[in-house]
Coordinates of C-alpha atoms in Angstrom, one line a residue:
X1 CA 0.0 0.0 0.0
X2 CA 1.6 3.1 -0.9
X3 CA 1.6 6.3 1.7
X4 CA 1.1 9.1 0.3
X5 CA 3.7 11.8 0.4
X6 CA 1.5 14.5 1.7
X7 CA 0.9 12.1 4.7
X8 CA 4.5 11.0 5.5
X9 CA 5.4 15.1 5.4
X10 CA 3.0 15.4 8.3
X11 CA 3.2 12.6 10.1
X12 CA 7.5 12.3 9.9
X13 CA 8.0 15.7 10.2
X14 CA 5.9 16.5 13.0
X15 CA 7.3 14.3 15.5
X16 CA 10.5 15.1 14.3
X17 CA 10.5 18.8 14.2
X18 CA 7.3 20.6 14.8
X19 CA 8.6 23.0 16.6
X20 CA 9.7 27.0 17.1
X21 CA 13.7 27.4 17.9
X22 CA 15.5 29.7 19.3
X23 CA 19.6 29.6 19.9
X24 CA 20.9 30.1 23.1
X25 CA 21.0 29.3 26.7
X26 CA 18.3 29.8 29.1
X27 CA 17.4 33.5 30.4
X28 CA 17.7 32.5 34.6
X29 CA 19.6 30.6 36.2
X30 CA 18.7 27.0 37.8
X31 CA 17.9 26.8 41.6
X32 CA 20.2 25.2 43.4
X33 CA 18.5 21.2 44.2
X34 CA 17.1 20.3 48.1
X35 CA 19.1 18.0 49.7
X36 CA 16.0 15.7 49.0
X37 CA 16.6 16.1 45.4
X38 CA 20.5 14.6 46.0
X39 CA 19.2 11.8 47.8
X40 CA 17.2 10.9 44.6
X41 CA 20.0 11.7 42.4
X42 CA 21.9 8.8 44.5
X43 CA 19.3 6.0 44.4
X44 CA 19.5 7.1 40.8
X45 CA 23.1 6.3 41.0
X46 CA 22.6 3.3 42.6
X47 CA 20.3 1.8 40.1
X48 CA 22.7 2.9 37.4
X49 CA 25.5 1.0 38.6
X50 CA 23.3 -2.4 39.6
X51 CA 21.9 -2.5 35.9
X52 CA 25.8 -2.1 34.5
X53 CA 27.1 -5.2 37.4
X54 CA 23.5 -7.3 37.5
X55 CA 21.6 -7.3 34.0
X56 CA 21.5 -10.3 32.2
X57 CA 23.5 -8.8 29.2
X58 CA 26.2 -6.1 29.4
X59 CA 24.6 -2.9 28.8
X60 CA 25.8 0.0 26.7
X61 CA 26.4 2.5 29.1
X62 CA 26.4 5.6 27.0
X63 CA 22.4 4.6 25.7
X64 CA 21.9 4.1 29.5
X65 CA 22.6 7.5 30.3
X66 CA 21.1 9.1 27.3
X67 CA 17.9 7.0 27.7
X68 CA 17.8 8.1 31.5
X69 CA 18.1 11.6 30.4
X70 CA 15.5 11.7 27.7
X71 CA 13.1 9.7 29.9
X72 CA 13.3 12.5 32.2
X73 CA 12.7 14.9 29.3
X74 CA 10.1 13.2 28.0
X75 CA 8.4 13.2 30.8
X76 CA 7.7 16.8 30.8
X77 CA 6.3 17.5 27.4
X78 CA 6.7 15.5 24.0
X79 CA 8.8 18.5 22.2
X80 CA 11.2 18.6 25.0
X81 CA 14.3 16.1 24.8
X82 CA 18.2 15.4 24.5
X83 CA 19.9 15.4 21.4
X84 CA 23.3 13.6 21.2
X85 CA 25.7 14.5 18.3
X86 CA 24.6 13.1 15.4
X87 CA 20.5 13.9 16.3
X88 CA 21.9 17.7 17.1
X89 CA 23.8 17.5 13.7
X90 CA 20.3 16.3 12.2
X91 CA 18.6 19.0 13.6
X92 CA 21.1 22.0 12.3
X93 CA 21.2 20.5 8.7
X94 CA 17.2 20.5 8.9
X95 CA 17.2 24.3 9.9
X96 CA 20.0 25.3 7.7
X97 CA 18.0 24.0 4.6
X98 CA 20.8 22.7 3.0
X99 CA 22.5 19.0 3.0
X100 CA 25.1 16.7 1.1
X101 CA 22.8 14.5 -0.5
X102 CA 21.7 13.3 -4.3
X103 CA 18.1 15.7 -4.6
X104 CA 15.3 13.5 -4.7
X105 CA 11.9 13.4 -3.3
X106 CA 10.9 10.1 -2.2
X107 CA 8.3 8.1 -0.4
X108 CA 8.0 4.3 0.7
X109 CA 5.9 2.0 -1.8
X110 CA 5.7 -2.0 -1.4
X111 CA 8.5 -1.5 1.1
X112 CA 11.0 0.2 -1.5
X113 CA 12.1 3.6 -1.7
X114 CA 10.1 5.4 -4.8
X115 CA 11.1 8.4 -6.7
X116 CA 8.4 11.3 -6.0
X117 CA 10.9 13.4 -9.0
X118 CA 14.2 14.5 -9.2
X119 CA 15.3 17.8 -8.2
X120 CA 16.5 19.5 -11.2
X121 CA 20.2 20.3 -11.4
X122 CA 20.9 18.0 -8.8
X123 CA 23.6 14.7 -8.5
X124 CA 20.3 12.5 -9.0
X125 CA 18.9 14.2 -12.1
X126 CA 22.2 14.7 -13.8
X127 CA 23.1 10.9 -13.3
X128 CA 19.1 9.5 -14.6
X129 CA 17.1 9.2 -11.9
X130 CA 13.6 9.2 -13.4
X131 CA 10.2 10.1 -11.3
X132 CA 8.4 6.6 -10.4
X133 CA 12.0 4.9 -10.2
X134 CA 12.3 2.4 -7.1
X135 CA 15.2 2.0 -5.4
X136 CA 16.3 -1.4 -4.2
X137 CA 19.7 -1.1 -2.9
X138 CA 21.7 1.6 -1.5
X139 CA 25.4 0.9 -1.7
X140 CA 24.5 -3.0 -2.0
X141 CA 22.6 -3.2 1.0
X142 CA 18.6 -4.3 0.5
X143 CA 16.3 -1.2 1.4
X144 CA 13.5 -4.1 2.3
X145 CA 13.6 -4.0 6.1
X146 CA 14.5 -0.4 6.4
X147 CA 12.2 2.9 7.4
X148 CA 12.3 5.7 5.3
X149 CA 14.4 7.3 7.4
X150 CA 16.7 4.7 7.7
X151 CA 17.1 4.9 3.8
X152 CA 17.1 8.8 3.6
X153 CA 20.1 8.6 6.1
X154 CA 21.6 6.3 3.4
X155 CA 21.8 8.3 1.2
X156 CA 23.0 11.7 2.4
X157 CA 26.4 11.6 3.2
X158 CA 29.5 14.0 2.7
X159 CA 30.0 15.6 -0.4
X160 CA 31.6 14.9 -3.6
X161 CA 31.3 11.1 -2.0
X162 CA 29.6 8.2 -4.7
X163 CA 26.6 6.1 -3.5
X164 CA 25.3 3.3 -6.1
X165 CA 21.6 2.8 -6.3
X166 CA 20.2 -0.4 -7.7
X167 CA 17.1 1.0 -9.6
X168 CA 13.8 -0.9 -10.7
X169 CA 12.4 1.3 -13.5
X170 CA 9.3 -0.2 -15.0
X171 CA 9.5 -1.3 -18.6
X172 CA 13.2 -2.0 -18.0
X173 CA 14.5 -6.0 -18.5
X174 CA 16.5 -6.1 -15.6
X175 CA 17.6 -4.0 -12.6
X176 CA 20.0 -0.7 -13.4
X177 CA 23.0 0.6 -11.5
X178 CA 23.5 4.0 -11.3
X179 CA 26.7 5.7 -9.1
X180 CA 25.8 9.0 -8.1
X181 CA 28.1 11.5 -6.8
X182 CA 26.5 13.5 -3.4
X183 CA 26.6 17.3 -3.8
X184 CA 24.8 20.6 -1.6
X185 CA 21.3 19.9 -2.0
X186 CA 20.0 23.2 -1.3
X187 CA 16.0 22.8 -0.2
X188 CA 13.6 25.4 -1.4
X189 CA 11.3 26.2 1.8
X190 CA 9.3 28.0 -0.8
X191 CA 7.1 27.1 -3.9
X192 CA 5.2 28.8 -6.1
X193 CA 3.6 29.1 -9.2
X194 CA 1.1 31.8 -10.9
X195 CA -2.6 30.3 -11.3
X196 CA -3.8 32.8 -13.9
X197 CA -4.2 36.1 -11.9
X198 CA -3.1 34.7 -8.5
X199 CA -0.2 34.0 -6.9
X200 CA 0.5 30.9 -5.0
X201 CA 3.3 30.7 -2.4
X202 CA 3.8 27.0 -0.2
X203 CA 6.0 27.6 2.7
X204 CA 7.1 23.7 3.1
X205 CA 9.2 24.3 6.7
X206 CA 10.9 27.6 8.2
X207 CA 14.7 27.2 8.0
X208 CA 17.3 29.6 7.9
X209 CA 16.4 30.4 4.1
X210 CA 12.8 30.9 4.2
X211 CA 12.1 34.1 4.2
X212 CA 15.0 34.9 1.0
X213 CA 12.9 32.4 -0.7
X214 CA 9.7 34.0 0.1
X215 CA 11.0 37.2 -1.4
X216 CA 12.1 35.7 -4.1
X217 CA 8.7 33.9 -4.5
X218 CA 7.0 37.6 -4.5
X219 CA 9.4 39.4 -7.0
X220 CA 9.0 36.5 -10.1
X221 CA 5.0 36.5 -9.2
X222 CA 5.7 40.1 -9.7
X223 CA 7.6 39.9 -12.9
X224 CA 4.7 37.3 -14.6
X225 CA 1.5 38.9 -13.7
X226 CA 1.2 42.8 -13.9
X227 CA -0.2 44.7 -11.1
X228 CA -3.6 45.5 -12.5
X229 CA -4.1 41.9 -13.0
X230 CA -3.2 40.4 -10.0
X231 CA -6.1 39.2 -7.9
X232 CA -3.8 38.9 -4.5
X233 CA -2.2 36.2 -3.0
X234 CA -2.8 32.5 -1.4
X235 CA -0.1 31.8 1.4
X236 CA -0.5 28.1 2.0
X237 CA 0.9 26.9 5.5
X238 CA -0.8 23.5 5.5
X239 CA 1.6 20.4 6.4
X240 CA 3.7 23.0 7.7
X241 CA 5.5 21.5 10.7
X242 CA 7.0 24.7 11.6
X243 CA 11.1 25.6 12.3
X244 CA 12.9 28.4 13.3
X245 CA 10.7 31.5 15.2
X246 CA 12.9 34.2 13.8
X247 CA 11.5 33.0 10.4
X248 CA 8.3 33.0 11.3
X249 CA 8.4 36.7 12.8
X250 CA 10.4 37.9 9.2
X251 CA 7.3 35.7 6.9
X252 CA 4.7 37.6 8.7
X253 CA 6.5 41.1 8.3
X254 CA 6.4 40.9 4.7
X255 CA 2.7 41.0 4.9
X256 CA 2.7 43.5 7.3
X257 CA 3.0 47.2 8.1
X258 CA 3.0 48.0 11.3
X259 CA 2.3 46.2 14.7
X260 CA 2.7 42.8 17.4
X261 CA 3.3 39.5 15.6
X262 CA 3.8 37.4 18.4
X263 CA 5.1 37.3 22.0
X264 CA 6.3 34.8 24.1
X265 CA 6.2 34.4 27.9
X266 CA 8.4 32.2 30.0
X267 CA 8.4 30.9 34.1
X268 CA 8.8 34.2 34.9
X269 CA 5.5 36.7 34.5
X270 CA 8.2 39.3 33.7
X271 CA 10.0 36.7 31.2
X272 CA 8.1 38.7 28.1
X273 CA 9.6 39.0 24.5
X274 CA 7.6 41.1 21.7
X275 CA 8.1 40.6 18.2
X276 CA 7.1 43.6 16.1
X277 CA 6.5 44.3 12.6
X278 CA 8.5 47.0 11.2
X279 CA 6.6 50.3 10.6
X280 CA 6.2 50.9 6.7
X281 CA 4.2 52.6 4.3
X282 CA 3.0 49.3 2.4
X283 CA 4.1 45.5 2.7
X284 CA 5.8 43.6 0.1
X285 CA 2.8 42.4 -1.6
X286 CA 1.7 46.2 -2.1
X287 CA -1.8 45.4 0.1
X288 CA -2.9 43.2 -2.0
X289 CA -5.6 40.8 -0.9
X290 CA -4.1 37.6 1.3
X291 CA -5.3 34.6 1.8
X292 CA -4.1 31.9 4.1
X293 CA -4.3 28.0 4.0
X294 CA -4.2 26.3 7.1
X295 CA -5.0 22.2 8.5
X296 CA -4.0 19.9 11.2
X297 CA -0.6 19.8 9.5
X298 CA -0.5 23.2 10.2
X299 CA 2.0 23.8 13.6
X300 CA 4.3 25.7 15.4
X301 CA 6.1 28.4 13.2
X302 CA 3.0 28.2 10.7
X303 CA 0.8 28.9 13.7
X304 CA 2.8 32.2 14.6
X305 CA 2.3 33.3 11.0
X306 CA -1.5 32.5 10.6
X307 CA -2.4 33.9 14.1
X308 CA -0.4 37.0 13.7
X309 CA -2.0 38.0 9.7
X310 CA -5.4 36.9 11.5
X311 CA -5.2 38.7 14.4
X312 CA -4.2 41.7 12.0
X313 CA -7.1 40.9 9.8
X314 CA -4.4 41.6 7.2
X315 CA -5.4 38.0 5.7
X316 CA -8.4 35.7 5.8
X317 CA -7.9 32.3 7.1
X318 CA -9.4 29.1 5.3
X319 CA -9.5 25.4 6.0
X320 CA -9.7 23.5 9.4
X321 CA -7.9 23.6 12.8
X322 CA -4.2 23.9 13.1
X323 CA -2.4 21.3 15.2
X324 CA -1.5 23.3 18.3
X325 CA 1.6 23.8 19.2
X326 CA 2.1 26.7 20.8
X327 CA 5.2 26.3 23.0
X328 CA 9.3 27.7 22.3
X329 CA 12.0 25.2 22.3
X330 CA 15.3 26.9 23.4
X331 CA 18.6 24.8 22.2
X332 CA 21.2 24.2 24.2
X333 CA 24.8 23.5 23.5
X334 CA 26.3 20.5 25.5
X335 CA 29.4 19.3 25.8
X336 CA 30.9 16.9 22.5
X337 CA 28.5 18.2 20.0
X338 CA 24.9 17.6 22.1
X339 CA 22.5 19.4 22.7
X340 CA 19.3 19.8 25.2
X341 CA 16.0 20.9 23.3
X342 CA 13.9 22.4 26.2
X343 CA 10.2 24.3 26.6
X344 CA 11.1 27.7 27.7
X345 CA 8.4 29.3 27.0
X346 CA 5.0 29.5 25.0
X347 CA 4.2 32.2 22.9
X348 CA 1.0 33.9 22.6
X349 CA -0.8 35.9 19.5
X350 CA -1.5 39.5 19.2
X351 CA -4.4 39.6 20.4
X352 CA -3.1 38.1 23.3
X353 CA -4.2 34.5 22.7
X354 CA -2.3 31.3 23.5
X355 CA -3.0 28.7 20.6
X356 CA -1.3 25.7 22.8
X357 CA -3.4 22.7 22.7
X358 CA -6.4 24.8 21.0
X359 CA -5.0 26.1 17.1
X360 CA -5.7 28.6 14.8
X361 CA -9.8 28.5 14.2
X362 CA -10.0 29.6 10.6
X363 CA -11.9 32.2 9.5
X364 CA -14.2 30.6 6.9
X365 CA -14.0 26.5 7.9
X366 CA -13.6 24.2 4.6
X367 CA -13.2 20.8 5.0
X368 CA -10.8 18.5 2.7
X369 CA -12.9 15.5 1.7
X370 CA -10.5 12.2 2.1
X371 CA -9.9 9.8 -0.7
X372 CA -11.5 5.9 -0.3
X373 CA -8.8 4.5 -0.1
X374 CA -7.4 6.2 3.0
X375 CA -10.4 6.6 4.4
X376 CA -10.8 4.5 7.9
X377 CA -7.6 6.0 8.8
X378 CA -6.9 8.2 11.0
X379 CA -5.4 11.3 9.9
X380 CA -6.1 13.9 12.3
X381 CA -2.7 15.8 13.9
X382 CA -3.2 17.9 17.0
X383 CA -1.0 18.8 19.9
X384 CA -3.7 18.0 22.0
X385 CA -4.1 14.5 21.3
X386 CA 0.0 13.9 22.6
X387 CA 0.6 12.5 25.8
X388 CA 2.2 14.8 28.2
X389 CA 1.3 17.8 26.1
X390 CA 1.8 20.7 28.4
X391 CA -2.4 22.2 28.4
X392 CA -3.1 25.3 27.1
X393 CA -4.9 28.2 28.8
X394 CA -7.5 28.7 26.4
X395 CA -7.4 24.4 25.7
X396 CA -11.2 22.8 25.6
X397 CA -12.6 19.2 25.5
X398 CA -12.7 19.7 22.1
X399 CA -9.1 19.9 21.3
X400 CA -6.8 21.2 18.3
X401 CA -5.7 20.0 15.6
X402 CA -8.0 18.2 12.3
X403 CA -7.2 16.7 9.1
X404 CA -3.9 16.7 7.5
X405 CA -4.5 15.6 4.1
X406 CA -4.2 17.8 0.6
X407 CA -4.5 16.6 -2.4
X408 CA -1.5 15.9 -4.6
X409 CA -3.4 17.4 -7.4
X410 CA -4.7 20.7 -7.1
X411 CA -7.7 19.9 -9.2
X412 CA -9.1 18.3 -6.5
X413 CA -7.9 20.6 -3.5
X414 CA -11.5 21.8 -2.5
X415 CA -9.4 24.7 0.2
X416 CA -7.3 26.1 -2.7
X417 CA -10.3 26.3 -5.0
X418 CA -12.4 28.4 -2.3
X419 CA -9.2 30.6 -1.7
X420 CA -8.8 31.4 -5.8
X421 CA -12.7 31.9 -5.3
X422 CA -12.6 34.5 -2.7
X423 CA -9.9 36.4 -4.5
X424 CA -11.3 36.5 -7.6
X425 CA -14.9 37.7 -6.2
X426 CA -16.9 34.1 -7.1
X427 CA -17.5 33.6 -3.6
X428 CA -18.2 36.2 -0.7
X429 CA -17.8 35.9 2.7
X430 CA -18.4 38.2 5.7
X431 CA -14.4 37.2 6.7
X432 CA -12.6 38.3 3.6
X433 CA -11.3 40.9 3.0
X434 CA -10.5 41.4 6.5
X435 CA -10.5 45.2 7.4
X436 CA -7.0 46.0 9.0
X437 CA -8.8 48.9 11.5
X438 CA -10.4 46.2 13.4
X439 CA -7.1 44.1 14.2
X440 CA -7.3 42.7 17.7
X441 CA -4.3 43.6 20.0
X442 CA -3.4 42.5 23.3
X443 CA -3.9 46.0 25.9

């Protein structure tokens, strides 16, 4: 049964990284520990030392230790956690945006690695990788048995190092070998495309490069559609699982003049950090009309953008509640390349409004109908719904979080159609356009 790749995005991405980042070390210092707390520490000890002497097979004590440590982590909310070298080094080619690697998209099908497409001018396009390939082996070894992100970690790798794939191409006699040469695979956070008078901009994760490739995005939308024809704009945040906060805050300035974007409290009541647009006389989509695509896949970084344009009522909101995440991880060097990913704080909207465990409620609700042959499944993502999940303020019975599913084809994307509707005036609703003098701010 083949998953489809909208779904893997969601579901792999948002345990892995659906979160808001922020570089540094914490803004207080710890409290010294009880002497109660030492006495824990040492039957902690104790135990340690009994499982290395007593357990029926030698243990490895390094995943002791780190095991021990995450459990602890884990126990205080599912985005908090330690990071050992190679997991930290994950996460900083992930926000970067950038890796060595061959530039494909790919997905599991009948437990092989298939070819989504090839990125063009990449190692893999340049060497024949074709779109519905399957790869077999990696270097040899049989990618039956792995996870996709067993096989992914395959194939990156330093660059201007070769990797052979064993390829199953269909209408081909036998089984081809190609040697591909790993170069910087440089990952466009941004799509887009023109749809007649419209421009379309997906924001796929916020790394370090997302905002340049927003404004990028705006100036050739620019450059293909004149002024007088352009309708205005659909921003499309679904299966977002969100990235770096500083991102987020420079995405919702281009849309903005003047005024909060977001604002995150810590432990401490006086622990407040504002996040402000910078004052100007127009935005970098010259006012036009804004509309802004969100579902359950929608999280974190996405949330700060969709809350703050909404709050604004600089754009109108449309689809289904986003997934909920409304806490800040703060990243923290350790000692031989680790690093500690901890909940510092949880940031709030302009008006005011925490979205942890509750979402962004669009402004005009359109559901995605599910294909047949995922239907049964469960595809709703919401904070919510994880265990340990610190609860939000405004958090209700009924949750956050709904479908993450959009079609691969836009044909049938029933959210993108009612967006290109709106902007083009053949569909009204009492939510769009949003009038800017009745933004909601937090007094």
């Amino acid at each position: 049964m083949m998953r489809k790749l909208s779904l893997l995005v969601a579901g792999a991405l948002m345990g892995a990284s659906a979160m808001s980042l922020v570089y540094g070390v914490p803004s207080s210092a710890a409290n010294a520990a009880g002497s109660e707390t030492y006495k824990q520490l040492a039957i902690f000890g104790d135990i340690f030392e009994r499982v290395r002497a007593q357990y029926v097979t030698p243990p490895d004590d390094k995943s002791l230790v780190e095991n021990a440590i995450n459990g602890m982590l884990s126990s205080l909310d599912p985005h908090s956690s330690y990071m050992n070298s190679e997991q930290a080094q994950d996460m900083r080619v992930q926000t970067k945006g950038e890796f060595g690697g061959l530039g494909i998209e790919v997905t599991m099908e009948n437990d092989l690695v298939k070819v989504i497409a090839p990125i063009d001018d990449t190692p893999a396009a340049k060497a024949g990788v074709l779109a519905g390939d399957y790869i077999a082996k990696i270097d040899g070894d049989e990618v039956r048995g792995l996870t996709l992100n067993d096989a992914v970690d395959k194939m990156r790798g330093a660059v201007n190092t070769p990797i052979k794939l064993t390829i199953l191409r269909q209408g081909a006699d036998k089984p081809i070998e190609l040697t591909v040469v790993r170069d910087i695979i440089k990952v466009k956070a941004v799509k887009f495309r023109v749809e007649n008078d419209i421009g379309y901009m997906k924001i796929n994760s916020f790394t370090e490069k997302t905002y340049d490739d927003l404004q990028n995005a705006i100036a050739e939308i620019k450059k293909q559609v004149p002024k007088d024809k352009l309708k205005g704009y659909v921003l499309d945040l679904r299966l977002n699982p969100g990235g770096l906060l500083d991102q987020a805050v420079s995405v919702s300035d281009a849309f903005l003049k003047r005024g909060e974007i977001v604002s995150t409290r810590g432990r401490d009541p006086k622990d407040v950090t504002r996040f402000d647009a910078k004052t100007k006389t127009t935005d970098e989509i010259d006012g036009k009309p804004l509309v802004v695509l969100v579902n359950g896949g929608s999280a974190s970084a996405s949330e700060i953008v969709a809350g703050a344009l909404q709050d604004m009522k600089r754009a109108t909101v449309v689809g289904t509640q986003s997934f909920g995440k409304g806490s800040v991880q703060t990243i923290i060097p350790l000692g031989e390349n680790g690093a500690l990913r901890l909940t510092t704080a949880l940031y709030y909207t302009p008006s005011g409004k925490s979205i942890q465990g509750k979402g962004i409620t669009p402004d005009i609700k359109v559901d995605q109908p599910v294909p047949a042959e995922l239907q049964g499944r469960d595809l709703t993502r919401g904070e919510s719904d994880l265990k340990g999940h610190i609860k939000g303020v405004e958090e209700s019975s009924q949750g956050s979080g709904s479908a993450a599913y959009v079609p691969p084809d836009p044909k049938n994307d029933l959210q993108l159609i009612f967006a290109e509707q709106l902007l083009r005036g053949e569909k009204t609703d009492p939510a769009f356009p949003p009038n800017p003098d009745k933004a909601v701010m937090n007094q």
